[in-house]
Amino acid sequence: MTTTAREALGSRPGTSTDRAGHQDVRRRATRRGAGWQVKVPLVLYLLFTLIPFYWMVMFAFRERGSTSLLPLPFTLDNIQHVWVDSHFATYFANSMFVAVVSVIVSTAVAVMSGYALARYKFRGKGTFQLIMLCTQFVPGAMMLIPLFQTFQALGLMNSLWALVIADTVFHLPLSMLLMSGFVANVPESLEEAAWVDGCSRFGGFRRIVLPMLVPGIVAVGAYAFIGAWNNFLFAVMFISQQDRFTVPVALSYMLGEFGVDYGSLAAGGLVAVLPVILIFGYVQKFLVKGLSAGAVKG
Amino acid sequence: MTTINHIREGQAPPLVARRVRSSRAPYALIFPAALLVAVFLVYPVAKVVHSSFRQENVLKPFDDGFIGLANYSAILRDDLFWSSLAFSAKWVGTEVGLQLVFGLCLGLIVNEAFRGRGLARALLFSPWAVAGILTTTIWILIYNPTTGITRYLADMGIGSYGTSLLSSSSGAFWAAVLAEMWKGIPFFAIMILADLQSVPGELYEAAKVDGAGRIRRFWSITLPHIKRALLIATLLRGIWEFNNVDLLLTLTGGGPANATTTLPLYVAQTALETKEFGYGSALTMVAFLILFIVCVLYLKLTKMGDDE
C-alpha cells in the first residue's frame, strides 16, 4: 500500500542502481513478450470494451437508414441536430458548470479536512471519521426524498446549485479520506524543517505539502468530475425546467421518446461520453496508483 | 516524528508541537466538510427515519400525519417489496460474481508485460468512467431491435430479425448484466492491478528456482497477496450494485412487468412517480438495514476488520 502511494507522489523508494536493475528486468520481459495465454484474452476483452464505443460512434456519423458497419455514408447531421436543434449545447454547458464547480468545492474541502485528519490529533476526530465512513453506506436512492424536501425548503429546486451540493456531499467522504492518505504520505519532517526555517503552518503547507499533493488533487478532482458529470438520479429528481437540464437528463428524455431516433441518441451519447473519457484518459495512471490508497466509486 | 514521541512519553514537547496541539485549526479545517455533511447528509437521513413513521405524500398533503409502524407492516404485505428484494439478491450475486472472475483475469492480464500495455490499460479501464445513463445510451444502440447487434447476428444466421433482448424478462436481465459488467469489470481490475504491483518480484524468482509452476505460483504467491484487495473490491462493488439505480431505471425501467426491479429502484420509483414519501422512506430504511446487516456479516465472515 505505502509503496504504491509513494510511487504516486513520484518519490520511489530505493536507490538509483536499484531502479536501473528494475528497468532492466522489465525491458527483458517486454522483449520476451507475453504468450498467447495473455494475448488471446486480451484481444477478446479489448473487443468487448471497444465494440460498444465503436457502435455509438458509427451510429453518430452514419446516415439514417444505412446498415453499413462503417460510418458510411458519413454525415455530421446527427451531431448538428443534437447540438443545435435539441439544445445539447445548453445541456452541455449546464453539466460542465455543475461538474467544474463540484470539482473546485470538493477538492478544496477535501484538502482542508484531509490535512486536518492526517496532521492533527483532536477531540472528536474518531467520531468525525466514523460518521464519514458510515455515509458511504447511504444509498443515493435513499437520499432522494429527504434531499428533495431540503432543497424545496431552501428554494433550490430547479437550480444547478442543488446538483453541485448533492454531488459534492456524496463524493466528499471518500475524497477526504483519499486526500488524508495523500497528505499522510508527505513526510512530516519536511514540513517541520520548513517551520524551523521560519515558515508559518500555512506557509509550510503551501510551499511543501501542496506541490507534493498535486497527483492526489488530480485524482480526487477527476473522481469528482466523473461522478458529477455522470449523475443522473439527482438531476432528474431536482431539475424539471428544460433549460436547466444536464446532459444525462436530456439523454433520458430522448430514451423515453416513442420511436427513438438512434442517430441522434448516438450523437447525444457521444457528446455525453467524450468529456469523461478524455479526463479519464489523462488521469488514469494517477487513478490506478491513487486507488491503492483507498477506494473509488464505480 | 520526534515531536509525537515526546508527546507520547509525556515529556515537554518542542515549541512547534505545543502550538499545534492547542490550536483550533483542525476544527476550522474540517468545518466546511462537517457543515455540508451535517446539513445535506446527516439531517436528511434523520428525516428519512422520521418520515418512515408518517403518512407523507406530496400529492395529498392533507392526509399527512404520524401513523406509527403502519408503513413497515404494509411493506411486509407488499409483494413488490419481496420480489424486488429477491431480484436484488440475484442481481448483486450475479454481477459481483461475474465481475470478480473477469476482473481478476483482466487485472492479471494487464499486469503482464507486453507492447502497448499503457494504451491497453487506458482503453480497457475507460468504461469505468462511463457510468449509469451514459452506459445505457451506448447499450441501447446495441440492443435495439431494428439496427442493433441482433440484426447483424440474424444476417449471420443466429437468432431472428426484430427481436429485442429487453422485451423478455430473462433477456432484459442478461442484457442489463452484460452492460453493467462492461463498466464494472474495470473497477475490479484497477483495484487488483494496484495490489498486484506491490507483490515483490523476488518471490516469483525464488518460487521459480524452487520449481513452482505457473498455477502453483498464482495460488501460493499472487492470491494471498491480493486477497485483501479482492475482499474490499467485492464488498464495495456489492454495495454499489445493490444501490445501482441509474442503469436499471433507464435500460429496463425495472421491467418487463417489474421483473428487473431492485429494492432501491423500487424506492426511486415510489419517490419519483407516486410521491409516497412516507412509504418510500420506510422502504429506504428497510433497504438500508438489509444492506447494513449483510455488510456486517460479510466483514465478520471474512474477518476483514480483525487484522487492523
XYZ file of C-alpha atoms in Angstrom:
606
model
C 0.000 0.000 0.000
C 2.586 2.536 1.082
C 4.899 1.828 -1.808
C 2.242 2.426 -4.426
C 1.106 5.599 -2.709
C 4.688 6.799 -2.565
C 5.095 5.990 -6.236
C 2.037 8.066 -6.921
C 3.821 11.008 -5.329
C 6.757 10.471 -7.597
C 9.302 9.643 -4.912
C 10.130 5.995 -5.442
C 11.971 4.298 -2.643
C 15.232 2.591 -3.371
C 18.478 3.709 -4.880
C 19.084 4.597 -8.497
C 21.004 1.396 -9.218
C 18.064 -0.465 -7.818
C 15.800 1.316 -10.246
C 18.071 0.660 -13.207
C 18.064 -3.023 -12.362
C 14.320 -2.983 -12.148
C 14.032 -1.377 -15.579
C 16.402 -3.940 -16.975
C 14.189 -6.788 -15.843
C 11.203 -5.010 -17.298
C 12.862 -4.448 -20.662
C 13.851 -8.074 -20.880
C 10.305 -9.128 -20.074
C 8.899 -6.828 -22.737
C 11.280 -8.178 -25.313
C 10.318 -11.701 -24.485
C 6.682 -10.624 -24.868
C 3.604 -12.227 -23.449
C 2.380 -15.615 -24.582
C -0.927 -16.494 -26.207
C -2.405 -17.123 -22.740
C -2.250 -13.373 -22.289
C -2.767 -12.172 -25.828
C -5.924 -14.072 -26.748
C -7.981 -12.994 -23.714
C -6.514 -9.508 -24.059
C -7.786 -9.154 -27.619
C -11.184 -10.649 -26.734
C -11.592 -8.295 -23.822
C -10.468 -5.324 -25.913
C -13.222 -6.184 -28.398
C -15.795 -6.388 -25.609
C -14.692 -2.962 -24.337
C -14.379 -1.188 -27.652
C -17.293 -2.524 -29.727
C -19.906 -0.603 -27.700
C -17.895 2.614 -28.146
C -17.467 1.891 -31.825
C -21.151 1.132 -32.214
C -22.041 4.544 -30.821
C -19.524 6.402 -32.980
C -20.777 4.532 -36.037
C -24.413 5.449 -35.358
C -23.478 9.054 -34.662
C -21.743 9.578 -38.012
C -23.771 7.285 -40.260
C -26.618 8.478 -42.440
C -30.067 7.444 -41.315
C -31.216 4.142 -42.810
C -27.730 2.904 -43.613
C -26.902 -0.580 -42.403
C -23.207 -0.412 -43.159
C -20.878 -1.460 -40.344
C -18.721 1.559 -41.143
C -19.917 5.122 -40.580
C -20.851 5.341 -44.256
C -22.327 7.340 -45.890
C -20.638 9.753 -43.493
C -22.703 12.629 -42.136
C -22.495 15.305 -39.452
C -26.275 15.814 -39.470
C -26.831 13.867 -36.256
C -24.262 15.882 -34.342
C -25.586 19.136 -35.794
C -29.161 18.123 -35.000
C -28.413 17.209 -31.404
C -26.086 20.097 -30.644
C -28.255 22.838 -32.166
C -31.881 21.700 -32.559
C -32.005 19.529 -29.441
C -30.186 22.200 -27.381
C -27.361 19.924 -26.268
C -25.101 22.962 -26.278
C -27.125 24.304 -23.340
C -27.233 20.958 -21.520
C -23.508 20.543 -22.059
C -22.857 23.973 -20.527
C -25.126 23.115 -17.564
C -23.349 19.805 -16.977
C -19.965 21.491 -17.282
C -20.960 24.139 -14.730
C -22.127 21.523 -12.226
C -19.068 19.323 -12.721
C -16.465 22.108 -12.587
C -17.920 23.858 -9.544
C -18.334 20.498 -7.843
C -14.671 19.686 -8.524
C -13.487 23.014 -7.102
C -15.624 22.792 -3.981
C -14.948 19.153 -3.249
C -11.185 19.295 -3.766
C -10.886 22.456 -1.657
C -12.960 20.983 1.157
C -11.226 17.605 0.845
C -7.740 19.153 1.041
C -8.669 21.140 4.142
C -10.260 18.285 6.025
C -7.803 15.714 4.675
C -4.933 17.806 6.023
C -6.638 18.139 9.400
C -7.173 14.384 9.628
C -3.640 13.500 8.607
C -1.749 16.041 10.667
C -3.692 16.859 13.823
C -4.914 14.963 16.804
C -8.108 16.497 18.030
C -11.114 15.593 20.097
C -13.934 14.151 18.020
C -11.640 13.064 15.202
C -12.620 9.408 15.536
C -16.330 10.235 15.586
C -15.950 12.528 12.588
C -14.181 9.817 10.606
C -16.724 7.213 11.649
C -19.638 9.375 10.506
C -17.867 9.995 7.216
C -17.312 6.263 6.705
C -20.911 5.470 7.563
C -22.168 7.859 4.902
C -20.589 5.546 2.353
C -23.334 3.063 3.066
C -26.107 5.568 2.425
C -27.578 4.763 -0.973
C -28.270 7.578 -3.413
C -31.861 6.461 -3.768
C -32.242 6.830 -0.003
C -31.309 10.492 -0.194
C -33.769 11.357 -2.946
C -36.770 12.027 -0.764
C -35.132 13.982 2.069
C -32.888 15.967 -0.271
C -35.926 16.810 -2.364
C -37.596 18.198 0.759
C -34.447 20.019 1.893
C -33.859 21.685 -1.468
C -37.509 22.615 -1.684
C -37.269 24.312 1.713
C -34.106 26.142 0.637
C -35.690 27.214 -2.664
C -33.041 25.333 -4.643
C -35.331 23.216 -6.793
C -34.523 23.621 -10.470
C -31.226 25.197 -9.504
C -27.937 23.791 -10.734
C -26.551 24.578 -7.271
C -28.703 21.789 -5.862
C -26.773 19.371 -8.084
C -23.437 20.912 -7.130
C -24.250 20.470 -3.440
C -25.657 16.953 -3.778
C -22.743 15.705 -5.901
C -20.137 17.347 -3.670
C -21.610 15.972 -0.474
C -21.878 12.496 -1.918
C -18.278 12.333 -3.014
C -16.842 14.265 -0.117
C -16.291 11.482 2.426
C -14.271 9.349 0.056
C -12.382 12.314 -1.451
C -11.484 13.409 2.046
C -10.244 10.003 3.144
C -8.221 9.631 -0.055
C -6.762 13.084 0.449
C -5.780 12.406 4.039
C -3.958 9.345 2.750
C -2.050 11.509 0.286
C -1.203 14.095 2.967
C -0.031 11.363 5.335
C 2.424 10.255 2.669
C 4.128 13.647 2.579
C 6.894 13.259 5.193
C 6.073 15.361 8.217
C 9.759 16.114 8.753
C 9.802 18.197 5.557
C 7.110 20.413 6.975
C 8.829 20.649 10.348
C 12.009 21.707 8.612
C 10.056 24.490 6.894
C 8.689 25.698 10.249
C 12.145 25.734 11.726
C 13.214 27.853 8.770
C 10.513 30.338 9.698
C 7.538 29.254 7.649
C 4.111 29.507 9.225
C 1.910 26.444 9.329
C 0.071 27.715 6.249
C 3.306 28.728 4.541
C 4.717 25.256 5.108
C 1.555 23.748 3.727
C 1.550 25.957 0.637
C 5.253 25.579 -0.168
C 5.931 21.989 0.854
C 2.748 19.945 1.079
C 0.639 21.424 -1.708
C 3.142 20.830 -4.545
C 3.541 17.218 -3.438
C -0.217 16.793 -3.270
C -0.787 17.593 -6.947
C -1.212 13.958 -8.086
C -3.675 13.405 -5.250
C -5.597 16.540 -6.137
C -5.742 15.488 -9.779
C -7.032 12.038 -8.818
C -9.643 13.349 -6.390
C -10.671 16.118 -8.798
C -11.081 13.676 -11.689
C -13.117 11.392 -9.466
C -15.377 14.320 -8.501
C -15.718 15.421 -12.120
C -16.652 11.988 -13.416
C -19.129 11.499 -10.577
C -20.814 14.856 -11.082
C -20.857 14.555 -14.866
C -22.478 11.127 -14.765
C -25.017 11.890 -12.083
C -28.486 11.171 -13.315
C -30.756 10.395 -10.396
C -30.332 13.703 -8.556
C -30.509 15.672 -11.788
C -33.742 14.039 -12.903
C -35.253 14.473 -9.446
C -34.296 18.088 -8.774
C -34.417 19.617 -12.271
C -37.607 19.796 -14.297
C -37.087 23.048 -16.182
C -35.811 22.258 -19.645
C -33.190 24.992 -19.941
C -31.550 23.681 -16.750
C -31.298 20.059 -17.922
C -27.934 18.367 -17.675
C -26.740 16.010 -20.415
C -27.828 12.780 -18.640
C -31.332 14.168 -18.084
C -31.595 15.195 -21.731
C -30.477 11.700 -22.764
C -33.086 10.086 -20.549
C -35.783 12.137 -22.244
C -34.502 11.042 -25.649
C -34.635 7.418 -24.475
C -38.164 7.890 -23.201
C -39.485 9.175 -26.520
C -41.748 6.961 -28.558
C -39.736 5.767 -31.534
C -36.200 6.681 -30.533
C -34.087 8.397 -33.203
C -30.983 6.237 -32.818
C -28.729 8.518 -34.854
C -29.470 11.463 -32.598
C -29.267 9.309 -29.498
C -25.810 8.143 -30.541
C -24.726 11.698 -31.249
C -26.051 12.801 -27.858
C -24.293 9.876 -26.218
C -21.045 10.822 -27.891
C -21.329 14.397 -26.612
C -22.017 12.998 -23.145
C -19.231 10.432 -23.088
C -16.379 12.462 -24.588
C -15.525 14.682 -21.574
C -15.360 11.805 -19.095
C -13.329 9.656 -21.462
C -10.861 12.470 -22.182
C -10.415 13.221 -18.496
C -10.117 9.548 -17.672
C -7.528 9.035 -20.400
C -5.478 11.872 -18.945
C -5.577 10.817 -15.302
C -5.901 7.033 -15.457
C -2.311 6.436 -14.367
C -2.795 8.601 -11.295
C -6.082 6.848 -10.608
C -4.681 3.339 -10.738
C -1.946 4.314 -8.326
C -4.100 6.589 -6.168
C -6.742 3.917 -5.792
C -4.498 1.621 -3.848
C -4.544 4.186 -1.028
C -8.297 3.899 -0.756
C -11.179 3.024 -2.972
C -13.159 4.929 -5.522
C -16.673 4.633 -6.784
C -17.586 2.724 -9.940
C 8.166 12.031 14.388
C 10.237 13.193 17.311
C 7.505 15.568 18.417
C 4.975 12.772 18.506
C 7.274 10.621 20.607
C 7.729 13.495 23.025
C 4.003 13.778 23.444
C 3.579 10.041 23.882
C 6.251 9.822 26.509
C 4.770 12.727 28.416
C 7.861 14.909 28.051
C 7.642 18.593 27.320
C 7.031 18.779 23.605
C 9.031 21.190 21.489
C 7.575 24.608 20.855
C 6.164 23.787 17.442
C 4.199 20.809 18.591
C 2.733 22.669 21.582
C 1.396 25.356 19.314
C -0.159 22.746 17.080
C -1.829 20.896 19.899
C -3.603 23.829 21.472
C -4.751 25.234 18.156
C -8.294 25.424 16.931
C -7.001 24.903 13.397
C -8.258 21.330 12.890
C -11.800 22.339 13.743
C -11.655 25.251 11.340
C -10.300 22.940 8.653
C -12.975 20.287 8.997
C -15.771 22.810 9.460
C -16.829 23.109 5.794
C -16.896 19.335 5.353
C -18.736 18.816 8.622
C -21.288 21.511 7.780
C -22.013 20.129 4.310
C -22.330 16.584 5.559
C -24.461 17.577 8.543
C -26.946 19.629 6.517
C -27.126 17.530 3.360
C -26.432 14.015 4.602
C -26.968 13.553 8.326
C -30.078 15.723 8.585
C -31.693 14.110 5.503
C -31.003 10.649 6.921
C -32.671 11.681 10.169
C -35.548 12.983 8.072
C -35.936 9.593 6.397
C -36.199 7.909 9.789
C -38.842 10.446 10.851
C -40.802 10.229 7.585
C -40.882 6.449 7.677
C -43.288 6.614 10.607
C -45.577 9.056 8.851
C -48.064 9.181 6.048
C -46.482 11.620 3.616
C -47.496 12.243 0.065
C -46.690 15.419 -1.828
C -49.818 14.974 -3.911
C -52.081 14.523 -0.861
C -50.640 16.791 1.856
C -53.939 16.894 3.792
C -53.535 13.217 4.735
C -50.107 13.629 6.289
C -49.551 12.548 9.861
C -47.945 10.120 12.282
C -49.015 6.543 11.629
C -46.538 4.553 13.724
C -45.371 1.312 12.170
C -48.119 1.156 9.550
C -45.680 1.752 6.683
C -43.463 -1.073 7.898
C -46.289 -3.544 8.279
C -47.502 -2.577 4.787
C -44.037 -3.413 3.446
C -44.260 -6.939 4.830
C -47.507 -7.435 2.919
C -46.155 -5.806 -0.267
C -45.498 -8.389 -2.988
C -43.419 -5.954 -4.994
C -41.130 -5.485 -1.990
C -40.463 -9.220 -1.739
C -39.976 -9.690 -5.461
C -37.654 -6.679 -5.678
C -35.677 -7.961 -2.692
C -35.304 -11.338 -4.391
C -34.241 -9.667 -7.615
C -31.728 -7.521 -5.718
C -30.088 -10.661 -4.357
C -29.985 -12.250 -7.809
C -28.657 -9.044 -9.372
C -25.903 -8.435 -6.806
C -24.869 -12.096 -6.726
C -24.645 -12.424 -10.500
C -22.944 -9.085 -11.073
C -20.384 -9.320 -8.312
C -19.584 -12.964 -9.047
C -19.014 -12.418 -12.761
C -17.156 -9.144 -12.257
C -14.894 -10.747 -9.673
C -13.904 -13.589 -12.012
C -13.420 -11.434 -15.109
C -11.914 -8.535 -13.159
C -9.297 -10.848 -11.676
C -8.475 -12.214 -15.131
C -8.270 -8.718 -16.604
C -6.100 -7.480 -13.740
C -3.683 -10.385 -14.229
C -3.612 -9.825 -17.992
C -2.767 -6.128 -17.872
C -0.152 -6.796 -15.196
C 1.839 -8.857 -17.713
C 4.489 -7.154 -19.795
C 3.574 -6.588 -23.434
C 3.966 -3.891 -26.023
C 1.332 -1.136 -25.781
C 0.410 -2.047 -22.228
C -0.160 1.552 -21.166
C -2.578 2.196 -24.019
C -4.341 -1.123 -23.465
C -4.861 -0.255 -19.799
C -6.281 3.169 -20.637
C -8.693 1.648 -23.182
C -9.735 -1.317 -21.056
C -10.404 0.765 -17.950
C -12.248 3.553 -19.743
C -15.802 2.149 -19.349
C -15.320 2.711 -15.622
C -15.688 6.440 -16.347
C -18.906 5.884 -18.291
C -21.478 5.379 -15.569
C -25.226 4.972 -15.372
C -27.305 6.519 -18.091
C -24.363 7.069 -20.424
C -23.790 3.303 -20.342
C -27.467 2.759 -21.038
C -27.295 5.061 -24.052
C -24.445 3.067 -25.528
C -26.027 -0.321 -24.901
C -29.489 0.731 -26.084
C -27.893 1.203 -29.506
C -26.558 -2.332 -29.392
C -29.766 -3.887 -28.114
C -32.229 -2.046 -30.354
C -34.318 -4.465 -32.409
C -34.092 -2.825 -35.844
C -30.444 -1.894 -36.320
C -28.843 -3.324 -33.191
C -26.467 -6.214 -32.982
C -29.268 -8.839 -33.213
C -29.918 -7.715 -36.794
C -26.347 -8.434 -37.814
C -26.379 -11.711 -35.912
C -29.584 -12.619 -37.744
C -27.806 -11.901 -41.038
C -25.239 -14.472 -39.993
C -27.981 -16.962 -39.160
C -28.052 -16.517 -35.382
C -31.447 -15.644 -33.917
C -34.177 -13.857 -35.793
C -34.921 -10.345 -37.047
C -36.680 -7.780 -34.940
C -36.086 -9.411 -31.573
C -35.370 -7.157 -28.654
C -33.433 -8.576 -25.768
C -35.210 -6.130 -23.493
C -38.725 -7.463 -24.094
C -38.402 -10.778 -22.251
C -37.560 -10.857 -18.566
C -34.557 -13.171 -18.850
C -33.356 -11.260 -21.924
C -33.660 -7.960 -20.077
C -31.825 -9.432 -17.097
C -28.847 -10.658 -19.103
C -28.815 -7.510 -21.233
C -28.543 -5.441 -18.048
C -25.953 -7.803 -16.541
C -23.756 -7.527 -19.629
C -23.988 -3.723 -19.781
C -23.204 -3.429 -16.075
C -20.292 -5.868 -16.384
C -18.895 -3.714 -19.153
C -18.448 -0.819 -16.754
C -17.940 -2.820 -13.537
C -15.140 -5.215 -14.508
C -12.595 -2.387 -14.933
C -13.128 -1.383 -11.305
C -12.151 -4.836 -10.077
C -9.237 -4.896 -12.484
C -7.982 -1.490 -11.282
C -8.175 -2.484 -7.612
C -6.475 -5.814 -8.283
C -3.815 -4.295 -10.519
C -2.937 -1.725 -7.851
C -2.267 -4.573 -5.414
C -0.528 -6.838 -7.944
C 2.043 -4.112 -8.451
C 3.086 -4.349 -4.828
C 3.882 -8.090 -4.966
C 7.683 -8.347 -4.772
C 9.105 -9.856 -7.959
C 11.825 -11.697 -5.997
C 9.160 -14.012 -4.568
C 8.338 -15.268 -8.051
C 12.008 -15.679 -8.908
C 12.548 -17.688 -5.724
C 9.485 -19.829 -6.401
C 10.682 -20.475 -9.920
C 14.050 -21.613 -8.607
C 12.233 -23.956 -6.240
C 10.411 -25.410 -9.230
C 6.935 -23.981 -8.710
C 4.805 -23.844 -11.861
C 2.602 -21.019 -13.070
C -0.524 -22.216 -11.280
C 1.339 -23.001 -8.066
C 2.890 -19.535 -8.088
C -0.559 -17.983 -8.563
C -2.089 -19.900 -5.639
C 0.831 -19.524 -3.239
C 2.075 -16.020 -4.017
C -0.368 -13.932 -6.034
C -3.651 -14.895 -4.426
C -2.590 -14.384 -0.778
C -1.111 -11.011 -1.738
C -4.219 -9.683 -3.422
C -6.712 -11.337 -1.083
C -7.397 -8.105 0.743
C -7.979 -6.136 -2.453
C -10.350 -8.862 -3.656
C -12.316 -8.772 -0.416
C -12.571 -4.979 -0.363
C -13.453 -4.713 -4.051
C -16.127 -7.381 -3.648
C -17.657 -5.555 -0.702
C -17.663 -2.129 -2.380
C -18.918 -3.484 -5.677
C -21.641 -5.382 -3.834
C -22.787 -2.205 -2.082
C -22.781 -0.232 -5.321
C -24.526 -2.921 -7.334
C -27.186 -3.144 -4.646
C -27.643 0.619 -4.732
C -27.380 0.883 -8.514
C -30.406 2.686 -9.861
C -29.338 4.626 -12.950
C -28.658 1.738 -15.305
C -31.682 -0.419 -14.490
C -34.021 2.558 -14.317
C -33.053 3.750 -17.781
C -32.233 0.454 -19.530
C -35.148 -1.709 -18.474
C -37.179 0.713 -16.357
C -37.467 -2.148 -13.882
C -39.473 -4.077 -16.467
C -40.774 -6.031 -18.186
C -43.544 -6.305 -15.572
C -41.218 -5.350 -12.678
C -39.008 -8.371 -13.408
C -35.840 -6.265 -13.082
C -36.842 -4.021 -10.177
C -34.296 -3.951 -7.369
C -35.197 -2.655 -3.940
C -33.521 0.778 -4.382
C -35.115 1.062 -7.814
C -38.491 0.414 -6.197
C -37.666 3.191 -3.702
C -36.719 5.587 -6.504
C -39.902 4.801 -8.413
C -42.009 5.286 -5.288
C -40.400 8.701 -4.834
C -40.392 9.767 -8.472
C -43.770 8.500 -9.613
C -46.224 8.029 -6.778
C -44.616 10.639 -4.471
C -45.427 8.423 -1.485
C -42.617 9.874 0.603
C -43.647 8.208 3.865
C -43.838 4.726 2.367
C -40.720 5.367 0.290
C -38.839 6.390 3.432
C -39.859 3.200 5.202
C -38.731 1.160 2.173
C -35.448 3.070 2.275
C -34.959 2.218 5.939
C -35.554 -1.461 5.247
C -33.166 -1.429 2.273
C -30.524 0.289 4.359
C -30.901 -2.151 7.265
C -30.637 -5.159 4.952
C -27.522 -3.746 3.311
C -26.005 -2.926 6.692
C -26.636 -6.391 8.126
C -25.242 -8.117 5.031
C -22.105 -5.932 5.159
C -21.512 -6.644 8.834
C -21.932 -10.388 8.211
C -19.502 -10.164 5.294
C -16.918 -8.385 7.421
C -17.327 -10.956 10.194
C -17.137 -13.952 7.861
C -14.079 -12.698 6.020
C -12.519 -11.464 9.279
C -11.561 -8.340 7.416
C -11.828 -5.883 10.303
C -9.682 -8.064 12.601
C -6.200 -7.504 11.253
C -6.363 -3.748 11.718
